[in-house]
Amino acid sequence: MTGWWRRNRWALLALPFVLLLAAGAGSYRVWNFWNPYELTDPVAGRSGEPVRFTHTLEDDRGSYTVDLTVTAADPVPADHFTDQEGMMHYFPRSEGSRVWRTDLTVQADPASPLTGCQVRLVDGLGRATLYRTSPLGGEASLGLPGSPCVPPGAPGPSPDFGFGLEEPAATRPATYTVPVYVRTAQDFVPESIEIWWETPWHLSIDVDADAEADAGEEG
Amino acid sequence: MSVAAELATRWAGRAGTIAFVLVALALGRVVGDQVPSPIDSYARPHEVVASQGRPVQLRAATITVDGVTVSRSFQTSSSLYESPGIFVLADVTFTPTLEDSALGHVEIVDRQGRSFTVTRTGGNTCPLTAPGLPTRCSVVLELPPDALPGATLRLGTDGTDTAYQDLAVVDLGLDAQDAQLAADAEPLEPREPLLEEGG
């Protein structure tokens, strides 16, 4: 047997390095198949302070740039929302849940396409809940916009994905405030709000939620 | 020994070696085809067997089957469905762990291996739910009466493709007698998790 070890000694010496090299060569999968699809590249900020976010994306006409400055308020509990017509709707209640409202004040060039953002709340345990209208229930899926970063009445330009959508008539104001409602578990206290158009780049704003605030109050 | 004889012996030996290698390759192939593919075994759903009333911890959520009832009909907020077979309703409590999730895979498998899924509108009242939020909801499936004995309910969070999923597998505890009970039972009423009542 010593003969075999002796004959293969160089290969045996090289083996640990070869194994390391093989693992390293496979590590591209983390970068190619995981990293780009998760929120791994944040622009950080704090509630009450404006944060600038610019992100160049592609549509059918080429590239366009999302460019905005966001100031997030601290999340407060909410029991209702007001739709575009000014009608007030209560959120249906469900045992063990509550709805948080986080106001985002946005400053942006009215020509910058800002539609199609996604927003989620993250708590101290790493739990994350997306802004979606259907879990809010009741009138929310009809009365709230599918994407919350632009005012529903004047969303401004959209990226062109070849759907032939007409540009909306109303010009988006240069500064506006939109509420973001998210239904979470009762014991979920948001610690940050994350906003993105395309992963992995995103805004991550630390917030100081006020769980004791009056849910009925209009922000 | 003549040169020709020596060559013949050498070639015979070589042919023997070649034959041996070919037979070894063929044998390897036959054995390899019999062994299950490693991909199949990775992709097979991970089944967590539990009984009714016991929480099952899956990767994305904790699921409890609270109870099972059977009837010939089932009532949603908008319609009453009647079946020539049997509706099986399972009350489910569903709590996502870290991310929003829904009860994407709902299936009953009977003793013969037949698979039944939700076929009627309103047959799965479990909505997309936030992490940590227990949702009390129901699933309703329609089976022929002979599928009841020994049928198991399989629940998962990731949609109908069960590859790589973990599934809660719960024995429904039904038998032939339940098929008769179903004939006289009241219409099933699925639980609705959101309560429509204002402030």
Tab-separated table of C-alpha atoms in Angstrom:
chain	number	residue	atom	x	y	z
A	1	MET	CA	0.000	0.000	0.000
A	2	THR	CA	2.920	2.363	0.734
A	3	GLY	CA	3.744	2.029	-2.955
A	4	TRP	CA	0.324	3.461	-3.905
A	5	TRP	CA	0.618	6.417	-1.487
A	6	ARG	CA	4.148	7.086	-2.713
A	7	ARG	CA	3.188	6.880	-6.370
A	8	ASN	CA	0.244	9.275	-5.886
A	9	ARG	CA	1.853	11.612	-3.362
A	10	TRP	CA	1.683	14.706	-5.586
A	11	ALA	CA	-1.955	14.151	-6.435
A	12	LEU	CA	-2.722	13.582	-2.734
A	13	LEU	CA	-0.928	16.809	-1.798
A	14	ALA	CA	-2.878	18.683	-4.457
A	15	LEU	CA	-6.249	17.218	-3.399
A	16	PRO	CA	-7.131	19.719	-0.601
A	17	PHE	CA	-6.370	22.635	-2.949
A	18	VAL	CA	-8.379	21.066	-5.758
A	19	LEU	CA	-11.373	20.605	-3.415
A	20	LEU	CA	-11.136	24.249	-2.327
A	21	LEU	CA	-10.920	25.337	-5.949
A	22	ALA	CA	-13.985	23.241	-6.864
A	23	ALA	CA	-16.038	24.772	-4.023
A	24	GLY	CA	-14.878	28.234	-5.072
A	25	ALA	CA	-15.765	27.586	-8.705
A	26	GLY	CA	-19.304	26.534	-7.660
A	27	SER	CA	-19.776	29.615	-5.488
A	28	TYR	CA	-20.841	31.640	-8.524
A	29	ARG	CA	-24.257	30.016	-7.989
A	30	VAL	CA	-24.736	32.175	-4.883
A	31	TRP	CA	-24.111	35.252	-7.006
A	32	ASN	CA	-26.045	34.086	-10.059
A	33	PHE	CA	-29.038	32.314	-8.555
A	34	TRP	CA	-29.560	33.732	-5.052
A	35	ASN	CA	-28.057	37.172	-4.578
A	36	PRO	CA	-29.811	38.956	-7.487
A	37	TYR	CA	-33.262	37.749	-6.399
A	38	GLU	CA	-33.040	38.722	-2.742
A	39	LEU	CA	-32.940	42.201	-1.216
A	40	THR	CA	-29.187	42.166	-0.668
A	41	ASP	CA	-28.104	45.669	-1.716
A	42	PRO	CA	-29.689	48.354	0.497
A	43	VAL	CA	-29.600	52.134	0.569
A	44	ALA	CA	-30.144	52.751	4.281
A	45	GLY	CA	-31.969	55.552	6.055
A	46	ARG	CA	-33.979	56.487	9.138
A	47	SER	CA	-37.608	57.547	9.539
A	48	GLY	CA	-38.147	61.310	9.414
A	49	GLU	CA	-35.030	61.829	7.307
A	50	PRO	CA	-35.087	62.113	3.515
A	51	VAL	CA	-33.230	59.330	1.647
A	52	ARG	CA	-32.337	59.577	-2.044
A	53	PHE	CA	-32.663	56.441	-4.167
A	54	THR	CA	-31.725	56.152	-7.829
A	55	HIS	CA	-31.942	52.968	-9.814
A	56	THR	CA	-31.596	52.535	-13.577
A	57	LEU	CA	-33.903	49.882	-15.054
A	58	GLU	CA	-34.723	48.540	-18.501
A	59	ASP	CA	-37.995	48.721	-20.419
A	60	ASP	CA	-38.930	48.219	-24.089
A	61	ARG	CA	-37.605	51.631	-25.083
A	62	GLY	CA	-34.244	51.212	-23.382
A	63	SER	CA	-33.302	52.314	-19.937
A	64	TYR	CA	-35.094	54.624	-17.536
A	65	THR	CA	-34.190	55.868	-14.104
A	66	VAL	CA	-36.206	55.704	-10.929
A	67	ASP	CA	-35.039	58.710	-8.950
A	68	LEU	CA	-36.774	59.824	-5.780
A	69	THR	CA	-36.221	61.101	-2.267
A	70	VAL	CA	-38.336	59.331	0.345
A	71	THR	CA	-39.125	60.407	3.880
A	72	ALA	CA	-40.872	57.635	5.820
A	73	ALA	CA	-43.015	58.453	8.838
A	74	ASP	CA	-43.121	56.085	11.800
A	75	PRO	CA	-45.726	53.309	11.399
A	76	VAL	CA	-48.948	53.648	13.403
A	77	PRO	CA	-51.895	51.224	13.743
A	78	ALA	CA	-54.801	51.936	11.385
A	79	ASP	CA	-58.397	50.706	11.308
A	80	HIS	CA	-59.567	52.339	8.059
A	81	PHE	CA	-58.450	53.884	4.809
A	82	THR	CA	-59.844	56.610	2.563
A	83	ASP	CA	-60.313	55.803	-1.127
A	84	GLN	CA	-59.865	58.103	-4.131
A	85	GLU	CA	-63.433	59.377	-3.895
A	86	GLY	CA	-62.885	60.333	-0.259
A	87	MET	CA	-64.983	57.429	1.073
A	88	MET	CA	-63.820	55.929	4.351
A	89	HIS	CA	-63.657	52.125	4.643
A	90	TYR	CA	-62.903	50.112	7.759
A	91	PHE	CA	-60.535	47.173	7.389
A	92	PRO	CA	-62.205	43.859	8.308
A	93	ARG	CA	-60.920	42.595	11.608
A	94	SER	CA	-59.317	39.234	12.121
A	95	GLU	CA	-58.251	37.682	15.371
A	96	GLY	CA	-54.552	38.147	16.105
A	97	SER	CA	-53.823	40.716	13.390
A	98	ARG	CA	-53.546	44.457	12.998
A	99	VAL	CA	-53.010	46.891	10.157
A	100	TRP	CA	-50.059	49.304	10.152
A	101	ARG	CA	-50.042	52.568	8.272
A	102	THR	CA	-46.724	54.086	7.194
A	103	ASP	CA	-46.813	57.416	5.363
A	104	LEU	CA	-44.202	57.911	2.665
A	105	THR	CA	-43.474	61.460	1.545
A	106	VAL	CA	-41.884	61.445	-1.885
A	107	GLN	CA	-40.042	64.175	-3.763
A	108	ALA	CA	-39.394	63.304	-7.390
A	109	ASP	CA	-39.264	64.738	-10.891
A	110	PRO	CA	-42.844	64.272	-12.245
A	111	ALA	CA	-41.274	62.750	-15.394
A	112	SER	CA	-39.544	59.912	-13.497
A	113	PRO	CA	-41.549	56.646	-13.773
A	114	LEU	CA	-42.212	55.455	-10.219
A	115	THR	CA	-45.062	52.981	-10.746
A	116	GLY	CA	-44.650	49.312	-9.880
A	117	CYS	CA	-42.742	49.548	-6.616
A	118	GLN	CA	-43.010	46.930	-3.898
A	119	VAL	CA	-42.978	47.689	-0.192
A	120	ARG	CA	-42.610	45.457	2.837
A	121	LEU	CA	-42.331	45.785	6.603
A	122	VAL	CA	-39.675	43.830	8.511
A	123	ASP	CA	-39.733	43.201	12.279
A	124	GLY	CA	-37.017	42.415	14.835
A	125	LEU	CA	-37.382	38.654	14.297
A	126	GLY	CA	-36.672	39.025	10.585
A	127	ARG	CA	-40.295	38.415	9.638
A	128	ALA	CA	-41.375	40.273	6.502
A	129	THR	CA	-44.822	41.189	5.164
A	130	LEU	CA	-45.445	42.706	1.750
A	131	TYR	CA	-47.886	45.470	0.909
A	132	ARG	CA	-50.725	43.613	-0.807
A	133	THR	CA	-54.330	44.681	-0.975
A	134	SER	CA	-56.031	41.280	-0.718
A	135	PRO	CA	-54.896	40.389	2.847
A	136	LEU	CA	-56.206	43.787	3.982
A	137	GLY	CA	-59.633	42.493	2.994
A	138	GLY	CA	-62.958	44.194	2.450
A	139	GLU	CA	-62.912	47.171	0.099
A	140	ALA	CA	-59.114	47.406	0.119
A	141	SER	CA	-58.563	45.322	-3.010
A	142	LEU	CA	-60.779	47.737	-4.968
A	143	GLY	CA	-60.072	51.000	-3.159
A	144	LEU	CA	-56.299	50.849	-2.728
A	145	PRO	CA	-53.701	50.862	-5.527
A	146	GLY	CA	-51.803	47.685	-6.420
A	147	SER	CA	-48.526	49.473	-5.881
A	148	PRO	CA	-48.372	52.160	-3.182
A	149	CYS	CA	-45.505	54.517	-4.145
A	150	VAL	CA	-47.466	56.897	-6.373
A	151	PRO	CA	-50.766	58.722	-5.794
A	152	PRO	CA	-53.478	56.545	-7.446
A	153	GLY	CA	-55.153	59.567	-9.091
A	154	ALA	CA	-51.948	60.870	-10.689
A	155	PRO	CA	-49.413	58.041	-10.943
A	156	GLY	CA	-47.278	59.810	-13.544
A	157	PRO	CA	-45.454	58.018	-16.367
A	158	SER	CA	-45.046	54.229	-16.408
A	159	PRO	CA	-42.195	52.254	-17.946
A	160	ASP	CA	-43.092	51.016	-21.456
A	161	PHE	CA	-43.391	47.221	-21.544
A	162	GLY	CA	-45.162	47.221	-24.893
A	163	PHE	CA	-48.702	47.198	-23.489
A	164	GLY	CA	-49.469	50.429	-25.330
A	165	LEU	CA	-50.681	52.120	-22.146
A	166	GLU	CA	-51.570	55.750	-22.508
A	167	GLU	CA	-49.768	58.259	-20.377
A	168	PRO	CA	-52.148	59.453	-17.662
A	169	ALA	CA	-53.531	62.942	-18.123
A	170	ALA	CA	-52.917	64.223	-14.617
A	171	THR	CA	-49.360	65.310	-13.831
A	172	ARG	CA	-47.902	63.824	-10.695
A	173	PRO	CA	-47.070	66.477	-8.083
A	174	ALA	CA	-43.378	67.010	-7.354
A	175	THR	CA	-43.999	66.281	-3.678
A	176	TYR	CA	-46.727	64.017	-2.328
A	177	THR	CA	-47.521	61.714	0.570
A	178	VAL	CA	-48.936	58.197	0.162
A	179	PRO	CA	-50.058	55.844	2.948
A	180	VAL	CA	-48.851	52.232	2.949
A	181	TYR	CA	-51.158	49.797	4.776
A	182	VAL	CA	-49.916	46.338	5.753
A	183	ARG	CA	-51.784	43.688	7.751
A	184	THR	CA	-49.409	41.918	10.143
A	185	ALA	CA	-49.582	39.652	13.170
A	186	GLN	CA	-50.603	41.403	16.409
A	187	ASP	CA	-47.096	40.958	17.871
A	188	PHE	CA	-45.313	42.187	14.736
A	189	VAL	CA	-43.686	45.556	15.443
A	190	PRO	CA	-42.044	46.924	12.284
A	191	GLU	CA	-38.391	47.909	12.618
A	192	SER	CA	-37.810	48.832	8.994
A	193	ILE	CA	-39.685	49.494	5.778
A	194	GLU	CA	-38.141	48.299	2.516
A	195	ILE	CA	-39.020	49.728	-0.884
A	196	TRP	CA	-37.814	48.387	-4.236
A	197	TRP	CA	-38.475	48.203	-7.938
A	198	GLU	CA	-36.142	45.383	-8.858
A	199	THR	CA	-34.053	43.198	-6.556
A	200	PRO	CA	-31.372	43.331	-5.174
A	201	TRP	CA	-31.338	47.164	-4.895
A	202	HIS	CA	-33.690	48.636	-2.331
A	203	LEU	CA	-34.337	51.371	0.165
A	204	SER	CA	-34.228	50.170	3.750
A	205	ILE	CA	-35.528	52.747	6.220
A	206	ASP	CA	-35.352	52.070	9.960
A	207	VAL	CA	-38.569	53.097	11.692
A	208	ASP	CA	-39.747	53.521	15.251
A	209	ALA	CA	-43.291	52.140	15.304
A	210	ASP	CA	-45.798	53.619	17.731
A	211	ALA	CA	-48.028	50.690	18.692
A	212	GLU	CA	-49.958	52.819	21.204
A	213	ALA	CA	-51.087	55.440	18.678
A	214	ASP	CA	-54.838	55.751	18.132
A	215	ALA	CA	-55.807	53.575	15.174
A	216	GLY	CA	-58.672	55.820	14.137
A	217	GLU	CA	-56.574	58.952	13.766
A	218	GLU	CA	-56.115	60.375	10.271
A	219	GLY	CA	-52.373	60.906	9.620
B	1	MET	CA	7.157	-20.738	-29.719
B	2	SER	CA	6.700	-19.260	-33.141
B	3	VAL	CA	6.162	-15.544	-33.615
B	4	ALA	CA	2.634	-16.132	-34.938
B	5	ALA	CA	1.615	-18.143	-31.880
B	6	GLU	CA	3.041	-15.481	-29.571
B	7	LEU	CA	1.058	-12.754	-31.370
B	8	ALA	CA	-2.126	-14.842	-31.225
B	9	THR	CA	-1.755	-15.278	-27.439
B	10	ARG	CA	-1.176	-11.547	-26.978
B	11	TRP	CA	-4.234	-10.639	-29.100
B	12	ALA	CA	-6.375	-13.155	-27.285
B	13	GLY	CA	-5.361	-11.578	-23.980
B	14	ARG	CA	-6.181	-8.117	-25.320
B	15	ALA	CA	-9.584	-9.252	-26.618
B	16	GLY	CA	-10.275	-10.704	-23.197
B	17	THR	CA	-9.488	-7.375	-21.561
B	18	ILE	CA	-11.745	-5.520	-24.009
B	19	ALA	CA	-14.575	-7.987	-23.439
B	20	PHE	CA	-14.155	-7.624	-19.685
B	21	VAL	CA	-14.338	-3.821	-19.876
B	22	LEU	CA	-17.439	-3.937	-22.109
B	23	VAL	CA	-19.201	-6.394	-19.812
B	24	ALA	CA	-18.286	-4.251	-16.781
B	25	LEU	CA	-19.687	-1.113	-18.479
B	26	ALA	CA	-22.912	-2.895	-19.467
B	27	LEU	CA	-23.326	-4.288	-15.971
B	28	GLY	CA	-22.676	-0.844	-14.485
B	29	ARG	CA	-25.362	0.619	-16.704
B	30	VAL	CA	-27.910	-2.047	-15.739
B	31	VAL	CA	-27.226	-1.573	-12.030
B	32	GLY	CA	-27.244	2.234	-12.443
B	33	ASP	CA	-30.674	2.131	-14.107
B	34	GLN	CA	-32.095	0.072	-11.241
B	35	VAL	CA	-30.845	2.437	-8.535
B	36	PRO	CA	-33.222	5.430	-8.029
B	37	SER	CA	-31.861	8.660	-9.462
B	38	PRO	CA	-30.360	10.930	-6.795
B	39	ILE	CA	-32.295	13.863	-8.293
B	40	ASP	CA	-35.595	12.016	-7.710
B	41	SER	CA	-34.800	11.457	-4.089
B	42	TYR	CA	-33.746	15.086	-3.505
B	43	ALA	CA	-36.854	16.378	-5.238
B	44	ARG	CA	-39.304	14.082	-3.473
B	45	PRO	CA	-41.553	16.036	-1.094
B	46	HIS	CA	-40.580	15.812	2.543
B	47	GLU	CA	-43.632	14.373	4.295
B	48	VAL	CA	-44.330	15.256	7.904
B	49	VAL	CA	-46.953	12.826	9.208
B	50	ALA	CA	-49.240	14.122	11.947
B	51	SER	CA	-52.618	13.415	13.494
B	52	GLN	CA	-55.593	15.762	13.611
B	53	GLY	CA	-55.257	18.534	16.177
B	54	ARG	CA	-51.465	18.334	16.223
B	55	PRO	CA	-49.500	21.293	14.799
B	56	VAL	CA	-47.133	20.349	11.981
B	57	GLN	CA	-44.058	22.506	11.593
B	58	LEU	CA	-43.146	22.972	7.954
B	59	ARG	CA	-40.359	25.151	6.581
B	60	ALA	CA	-42.626	28.087	5.731
B	61	ALA	CA	-45.551	27.651	8.131
B	62	THR	CA	-47.112	25.749	11.006
B	63	ILE	CA	-50.280	23.898	9.992
B	64	THR	CA	-52.906	22.240	12.221
B	65	VAL	CA	-55.880	20.257	10.957
B	66	ASP	CA	-58.471	21.083	13.626
B	67	GLY	CA	-61.276	18.827	12.456
B	68	VAL	CA	-62.874	17.031	9.524
B	69	THR	CA	-66.555	16.882	8.510
B	70	VAL	CA	-68.356	15.333	5.547
B	71	SER	CA	-71.558	16.148	3.676
B	72	ARG	CA	-73.233	15.873	0.294
B	73	SER	CA	-73.393	19.680	0.008
B	74	PHE	CA	-71.398	22.752	0.896
B	75	GLN	CA	-72.406	26.365	1.339
B	76	THR	CA	-70.303	29.423	0.466
B	77	SER	CA	-71.374	33.037	0.913
B	78	SER	CA	-72.714	33.016	-2.652
B	79	SER	CA	-73.695	29.476	-3.620
B	80	LEU	CA	-74.768	26.037	-2.448
B	81	TYR	CA	-72.930	23.139	-4.066
B	82	GLU	CA	-74.364	19.601	-4.186
B	83	SER	CA	-72.288	16.559	-5.050
B	84	PRO	CA	-73.157	13.046	-6.235
B	85	GLY	CA	-70.068	12.119	-4.179
B	86	ILE	CA	-68.948	13.450	-0.811
B	87	PHE	CA	-67.558	16.844	0.188
B	88	VAL	CA	-64.838	16.593	2.826
B	89	LEU	CA	-64.193	19.780	4.796
B	90	ALA	CA	-61.041	20.174	6.887
B	91	ASP	CA	-60.752	23.122	9.269
B	92	VAL	CA	-57.159	24.316	9.159
B	93	THR	CA	-55.139	26.712	11.322
B	94	PHE	CA	-52.272	28.075	9.344
B	95	THR	CA	-49.423	30.314	10.648
B	96	PRO	CA	-46.614	31.393	8.296
B	97	THR	CA	-43.155	31.547	9.892
B	98	LEU	CA	-40.966	34.227	8.286
B	99	GLU	CA	-42.646	35.381	5.086
B	100	ASP	CA	-46.172	35.809	3.751
B	101	SER	CA	-47.511	32.502	2.524
B	102	ALA	CA	-50.700	30.759	1.477
B	103	LEU	CA	-51.907	27.163	1.492
B	104	GLY	CA	-50.788	26.525	-2.080
B	105	HIS	CA	-50.993	22.733	-2.145
B	106	VAL	CA	-54.177	20.987	-0.977
B	107	GLU	CA	-54.650	17.347	-1.944
B	108	ILE	CA	-56.369	14.213	-0.674
B	109	VAL	CA	-54.788	10.882	-1.631
B	110	ASP	CA	-56.881	7.734	-1.158
B	111	ARG	CA	-55.763	4.145	-0.537
B	112	GLN	CA	-55.565	3.408	-4.248
B	113	GLY	CA	-53.220	6.371	-4.741
B	114	ARG	CA	-55.842	8.525	-6.482
B	115	SER	CA	-55.299	12.249	-5.979
B	116	PHE	CA	-58.080	14.814	-5.410
B	117	THR	CA	-57.643	18.581	-5.288
B	118	VAL	CA	-59.881	21.579	-4.619
B	119	THR	CA	-62.319	21.825	-7.531
B	120	ARG	CA	-64.997	24.268	-6.381
B	121	THR	CA	-64.813	28.051	-6.011
B	122	GLY	CA	-64.570	28.841	-2.315
B	123	GLY	CA	-63.043	25.447	-1.578
B	124	ASN	CA	-59.923	26.992	-0.011
B	125	THR	CA	-60.588	29.954	2.299
B	126	CYS	CA	-56.958	30.154	3.501
B	127	PRO	CA	-55.690	33.503	2.180
B	128	LEU	CA	-52.181	34.836	1.750
B	129	THR	CA	-51.231	35.388	5.390
B	130	ALA	CA	-48.593	37.439	7.190
B	131	PRO	CA	-45.891	35.717	9.272
B	132	GLY	CA	-46.903	34.974	12.859
B	133	LEU	CA	-50.601	35.495	12.135
B	134	PRO	CA	-52.722	32.390	12.836
B	135	THR	CA	-55.413	32.089	10.189
B	136	ARG	CA	-58.435	29.880	10.857
B	137	CYS	CA	-59.743	28.725	7.516
B	138	SER	CA	-61.062	25.644	5.693
B	139	VAL	CA	-60.481	23.512	2.636
B	140	VAL	CA	-63.236	21.551	0.892
B	141	LEU	CA	-62.581	18.670	-1.524
B	142	GLU	CA	-64.971	16.441	-3.423
B	143	LEU	CA	-64.438	12.658	-3.420
B	144	PRO	CA	-66.274	9.566	-4.612
B	145	PRO	CA	-67.623	7.648	-1.566
B	146	ASP	CA	-65.225	4.729	-2.052
B	147	ALA	CA	-62.228	7.069	-1.610
B	148	LEU	CA	-63.049	7.895	2.031
B	149	PRO	CA	-61.567	4.909	3.930
B	150	GLY	CA	-57.913	5.574	4.723
B	151	ALA	CA	-57.722	8.840	2.781
B	152	THR	CA	-54.982	11.278	3.815
B	153	LEU	CA	-54.910	15.061	3.490
B	154	ARG	CA	-51.664	16.574	2.182
B	155	LEU	CA	-51.057	20.294	2.759
B	156	GLY	CA	-48.138	22.455	1.620
B	157	THR	CA	-47.317	26.122	1.066
B	158	ASP	CA	-45.568	26.244	-2.297
B	159	GLY	CA	-48.085	25.424	-5.004
B	160	THR	CA	-49.102	22.315	-6.872
B	161	ASP	CA	-45.590	21.193	-7.832
B	162	THR	CA	-44.538	19.265	-4.734
B	163	ALA	CA	-40.874	18.800	-5.706
B	164	TYR	CA	-38.618	19.906	-2.821
B	165	GLN	CA	-41.690	20.917	-0.736
B	166	ASP	CA	-42.383	19.772	2.747
B	167	LEU	CA	-45.938	18.539	3.186
B	168	ALA	CA	-48.110	17.961	6.222
B	169	VAL	CA	-49.700	14.521	5.813
B	170	VAL	CA	-52.718	13.971	8.050
B	171	ASP	CA	-54.920	10.882	8.222
B	172	LEU	CA	-58.532	12.039	7.816
B	173	GLY	CA	-59.820	9.140	9.937
B	174	LEU	CA	-62.784	8.492	7.603
B	175	ASP	CA	-64.379	5.135	6.770
B	176	ALA	CA	-67.277	3.686	4.799
B	177	GLN	CA	-69.741	4.659	7.552
B	178	ASP	CA	-68.928	8.357	7.049
B	179	ALA	CA	-70.200	8.076	3.485
B	180	GLN	CA	-73.638	7.187	4.902
B	181	LEU	CA	-73.482	9.929	7.562
B	182	ALA	CA	-72.714	12.454	4.817
B	183	ALA	CA	-76.045	11.771	3.121
B	184	ASP	CA	-78.035	13.251	6.026
B	185	ALA	CA	-75.518	15.898	7.093
B	186	GLU	CA	-76.113	19.654	6.993
B	187	PRO	CA	-74.284	21.587	4.235
B	188	LEU	CA	-70.633	22.229	5.141
B	189	GLU	CA	-69.707	25.815	5.940
B	190	PRO	CA	-66.059	26.786	5.441
B	191	ARG	CA	-64.532	29.124	8.046
B	192	GLU	CA	-63.860	32.653	6.801
B	193	PRO	CA	-60.782	34.246	8.405
B	194	LEU	CA	-61.660	37.912	7.806
B	195	LEU	CA	-64.581	39.277	9.796
B	196	GLU	CA	-66.568	41.905	7.925
B	197	GLU	CA	-67.624	44.223	10.706
B	198	GLY	CA	-66.707	47.868	10.868
B	199	GLY	CA	-64.945	49.808	13.574
